[in-house]
mmCIF file of C-alpha atoms and ligand atoms in Angstrom:
data_model
loop_
_atom_site.group_PDB
_atom_site.id
_atom_site.type_symbol
_atom_site.label_atom_id
_atom_site.label_comp_id
_atom_site.label_asym_id
_atom_site.label_seq_id
_atom_site.Cartn_x
_atom_site.Cartn_y
_atom_site.Cartn_z
ATOM 1 C CA UNK A 5 57.222 104.785 73.323
ATOM 2 C CA UNK A 6 60.968 103.202 74.175
ATOM 3 C CA UNK A 7 61.664 100.509 74.476
ATOM 4 C CA UNK A 8 62.480 101.023 77.693
ATOM 5 C CA UNK A 9 58.593 101.701 78.144
ATOM 6 C CA UNK A 10 57.129 99.847 76.473
ATOM 7 C CA UNK A 11 58.955 96.711 78.646
ATOM 8 C CA UNK A 12 57.755 98.423 81.418
ATOM 9 C CA UNK A 13 54.234 98.330 80.559
ATOM 10 C CA UNK A 14 54.409 94.806 79.753
ATOM 11 C CA UNK A 15 55.643 93.769 82.790
ATOM 12 C CA UNK A 16 52.118 95.571 84.788
ATOM 13 C CA UNK A 17 50.778 94.441 81.933
ATOM 14 C CA UNK A 18 50.969 91.049 82.569
ATOM 15 C CA UNK A 19 51.703 90.991 86.282
ATOM 16 C CA UNK A 20 47.297 92.393 86.682
ATOM 17 C CA UNK A 21 46.394 89.707 83.760
ATOM 18 C CA UNK A 22 47.558 87.418 85.794
ATOM 19 C CA UNK A 23 47.157 89.207 89.658
ATOM 20 C CA UNK A 24 42.762 89.458 89.304
ATOM 21 C CA UNK A 25 41.717 85.595 88.493
ATOM 22 C CA UNK A 26 40.366 85.698 92.080
ATOM 23 C CA UNK A 27 38.753 88.637 92.071
ATOM 24 C CA UNK A 28 42.271 90.600 93.982
ATOM 25 C CA UNK A 29 43.965 92.114 91.412
ATOM 26 C CA UNK A 30 46.788 94.182 93.673
ATOM 27 C CA UNK A 31 48.236 90.859 93.581
ATOM 28 C CA UNK A 32 48.825 86.982 93.368
ATOM 29 C CA UNK A 33 47.946 84.217 94.784
ATOM 30 C CA UNK A 34 50.540 80.874 95.153
ATOM 31 C CA UNK A 35 48.115 79.858 92.495
ATOM 32 C CA UNK A 36 47.607 83.190 90.354
ATOM 33 C CA UNK A 37 52.121 82.843 90.043
ATOM 34 C CA UNK A 38 52.450 79.248 89.191
ATOM 35 C CA UNK A 39 50.137 80.173 86.208
ATOM 36 C CA UNK A 40 52.306 83.818 84.641
ATOM 37 C CA UNK A 41 55.646 81.628 85.522
ATOM 38 C CA UNK A 42 54.736 78.379 84.342
ATOM 39 C CA UNK A 43 53.327 80.719 80.944
ATOM 40 C CA UNK A 44 55.366 83.010 80.331
ATOM 41 C CA UNK A 45 58.187 81.641 82.342
ATOM 42 C CA UNK A 46 58.283 78.682 80.851
ATOM 43 C CA UNK A 47 61.728 78.605 80.162
ATOM 44 C CA UNK A 48 63.024 79.616 83.447
ATOM 45 C CA UNK A 49 61.184 76.479 85.546
ATOM 46 C CA UNK A 50 62.962 74.095 83.118
ATOM 47 C CA UNK A 51 66.470 74.646 84.308
ATOM 48 C CA UNK A 52 65.331 74.459 88.442
ATOM 49 C CA UNK A 53 64.456 71.244 89.160
ATOM 50 C CA UNK A 54 62.912 71.608 92.407
ATOM 51 C CA UNK A 55 59.029 71.375 91.652
ATOM 52 C CA UNK A 56 58.543 73.721 94.160
ATOM 53 C CA UNK A 57 60.012 76.612 92.908
ATOM 54 C CA UNK A 58 57.450 78.544 92.492
ATOM 55 C CA UNK A 59 56.991 77.770 96.715
ATOM 56 C CA UNK A 60 60.773 79.240 97.031
ATOM 57 C CA UNK A 61 60.363 81.964 95.379
ATOM 58 C CA UNK A 62 56.489 82.991 97.176
ATOM 59 C CA UNK A 63 57.971 82.226 100.104
ATOM 60 C CA UNK A 64 61.417 83.969 99.524
ATOM 61 C CA UNK A 65 59.636 87.598 98.506
ATOM 62 C CA UNK A 66 56.296 87.281 100.660
ATOM 63 C CA UNK A 67 58.065 89.511 102.865
ATOM 64 C CA UNK A 68 54.990 91.194 104.233
ATOM 65 C CA UNK A 69 53.879 87.533 105.065
ATOM 66 C CA UNK A 70 50.493 87.489 103.767
ATOM 67 C CA UNK A 71 50.839 85.146 101.329
ATOM 68 C CA UNK A 72 50.993 86.459 97.930
ATOM 69 C CA UNK A 73 53.052 88.256 96.264
ATOM 70 C CA UNK A 74 51.799 92.416 95.127
ATOM 71 C CA UNK A 75 54.006 94.490 92.321
ATOM 72 C CA UNK A 76 56.477 95.431 94.461
ATOM 73 C CA UNK A 77 57.147 92.171 95.848
ATOM 74 C CA UNK A 78 56.253 90.749 92.529
ATOM 75 C CA UNK A 79 59.568 92.836 90.635
ATOM 76 C CA UNK A 80 62.748 90.824 92.834
ATOM 77 C CA UNK A 81 61.536 88.115 90.867
ATOM 78 C CA UNK A 82 62.191 89.614 86.648
ATOM 79 C CA UNK A 83 64.943 90.689 88.117
ATOM 80 C CA UNK A 84 66.536 88.440 89.993
ATOM 81 C CA UNK A 85 65.495 86.264 86.186
ATOM 82 C CA UNK A 86 66.712 89.592 83.813
ATOM 83 C CA UNK A 87 70.114 89.329 86.024
ATOM 84 C CA UNK A 88 69.872 85.420 84.901
ATOM 85 C CA UNK A 89 69.747 85.937 81.741
ATOM 86 C CA UNK A 90 72.201 88.570 81.881
ATOM 87 C CA UNK A 91 75.230 86.714 82.314
ATOM 88 C CA UNK A 92 74.242 83.876 79.877
ATOM 89 C CA UNK A 93 73.736 86.829 77.123
ATOM 90 C CA UNK A 94 77.426 88.099 77.767
ATOM 91 C CA UNK A 95 78.445 84.520 78.142
ATOM 92 C CA UNK A 96 77.711 83.880 75.480
ATOM 93 C CA UNK A 97 79.415 87.095 73.800
ATOM 94 C CA UNK A 98 81.962 86.514 75.164
ATOM 95 C CA UNK A 99 82.239 82.770 73.227
ATOM 96 C CA UNK A 100 80.257 83.989 69.581
ATOM 97 C CA UNK A 101 83.725 86.606 70.215
ATOM 98 C CA UNK A 102 86.669 84.116 70.574
HETATM 99 CA CA1 CA B 25 44.910 88.323 92.688
HETATM 100 CA CA1 CA B 26 53.560 89.845 100.321
#
Protein backbone atom coordinates (compact mmCIF):
# COMPACT_ATOMS: atom_id res chain seq x y z
CA UNK A 1 0.00 0.00 0.00
CA UNK A 2 1.13 3.53 -0.65
CA UNK A 3 1.46 6.15 2.09
CA UNK A 4 -1.71 7.89 0.96
CA UNK A 5 -3.65 4.63 0.90
CA UNK A 6 -2.44 3.89 4.41
CA UNK A 7 -3.56 7.36 5.50
CA UNK A 8 -7.03 6.87 4.10
CA UNK A 9 -7.29 3.44 5.70
CA UNK A 10 -6.24 4.90 9.06
CA UNK A 11 -8.76 7.68 8.74
CA UNK A 12 -11.58 5.24 8.11
CA UNK A 13 -10.39 2.89 10.87
CA UNK A 14 -10.14 5.72 13.42
CA UNK A 15 -13.61 7.01 12.56
CA UNK A 16 -15.13 3.57 13.07
CA UNK A 17 -13.11 2.85 16.21
CA UNK A 18 -14.73 5.81 17.97
CA UNK A 19 -18.08 5.65 16.21
CA UNK A 20 -18.92 2.18 17.47
CA UNK A 21 -18.79 3.07 21.18
CA UNK A 22 -22.55 3.61 21.52
CA UNK A 23 -23.55 0.71 19.28
CA UNK A 24 -24.19 2.92 16.24
CA UNK A 25 -20.97 2.49 14.28
CA UNK A 26 -22.06 4.66 11.36
CA UNK A 27 -22.01 7.99 13.20
CA UNK A 28 -20.07 9.87 15.86
CA UNK A 29 -22.17 11.25 18.69
CA UNK A 30 -20.94 14.36 20.50
CA UNK A 31 -19.39 12.18 23.21
CA UNK A 32 -17.63 10.02 20.63
CA UNK A 33 -16.40 13.04 18.68
CA UNK A 34 -15.05 14.56 21.88
CA UNK A 35 -13.20 11.37 22.74
CA UNK A 36 -11.81 11.09 19.22
CA UNK A 37 -10.54 14.66 19.27
CA UNK A 38 -9.11 14.42 22.77
CA UNK A 39 -7.27 11.22 21.91
CA UNK A 40 -6.34 11.72 18.26
CA UNK A 41 -6.11 15.51 17.97
CA UNK A 42 -4.80 16.72 21.35
CA UNK A 43 -2.43 19.26 19.81
CA UNK A 44 -5.22 20.83 17.79
CA UNK A 45 -7.57 20.91 20.79
CA UNK A 46 -4.92 22.62 22.91
CA UNK A 47 -4.67 25.46 20.39
CA UNK A 48 -8.43 26.04 20.71
CA UNK A 49 -9.13 28.32 23.66
CA UNK A 50 -12.90 27.91 23.49
CA UNK A 51 -14.01 25.04 25.79
CA UNK A 52 -17.01 24.58 23.50
CA UNK A 53 -14.81 23.79 20.49
CA UNK A 54 -16.22 20.29 20.07
CA UNK A 55 -19.81 21.58 20.26
CA UNK A 56 -19.05 24.25 17.66
CA UNK A 57 -17.39 21.78 15.34
CA UNK A 58 -20.31 19.38 15.65
CA UNK A 59 -22.82 22.13 14.88
CA UNK A 60 -20.79 23.34 11.91
CA UNK A 61 -20.34 19.94 10.33
CA UNK A 62 -23.69 18.33 11.15
CA UNK A 63 -25.53 19.08 7.93
CA UNK A 64 -28.59 16.92 8.50
CA UNK A 65 -28.92 18.15 12.11
CA UNK A 66 -29.12 14.77 13.79
CA UNK A 67 -26.43 15.89 16.27
CA UNK A 68 -24.14 13.16 15.00
CA UNK A 69 -21.41 13.07 12.40
CA UNK A 70 -21.36 10.43 9.72
CA UNK A 71 -18.13 9.82 7.82
CA UNK A 72 -19.07 12.30 5.09
CA UNK A 73 -19.67 15.03 7.68
CA UNK A 74 -16.52 14.09 9.56
CA UNK A 75 -14.18 14.42 6.57
CA UNK A 76 -14.27 18.24 6.33
CA UNK A 77 -12.95 18.37 9.91
CA UNK A 78 -9.90 16.36 8.89
CA UNK A 79 -9.56 18.38 5.70
CA UNK A 80 -9.81 21.65 7.64
CA UNK A 81 -7.20 20.68 10.19
CA UNK A 82 -4.96 19.32 7.42
CA UNK A 83 -5.25 22.67 5.65
CA UNK A 84 -4.23 24.51 8.80
CA UNK A 85 -1.32 22.11 9.32
CA UNK A 86 -0.18 22.50 5.74
CA UNK A 87 -0.04 26.29 6.19
CA UNK A 88 2.11 25.84 9.29
CA UNK A 89 4.27 23.37 7.42
CA UNK A 90 4.83 25.79 4.53
CA UNK A 91 5.53 28.57 7.01
CA UNK A 92 8.13 26.47 8.80
CA UNK A 93 9.78 25.51 5.54
CA UNK A 94 10.06 29.16 4.51
CA UNK A 95 11.52 30.05 7.88
CA UNK A 96 14.04 27.24 7.52
CA UNK A 97 15.20 28.50 4.16
CA UNK A 98 15.73 32.11 5.19
CA1 LIG B 1 -21.75 6.10 17.41
CA1 LIG C 1 -25.29 14.45 10.94
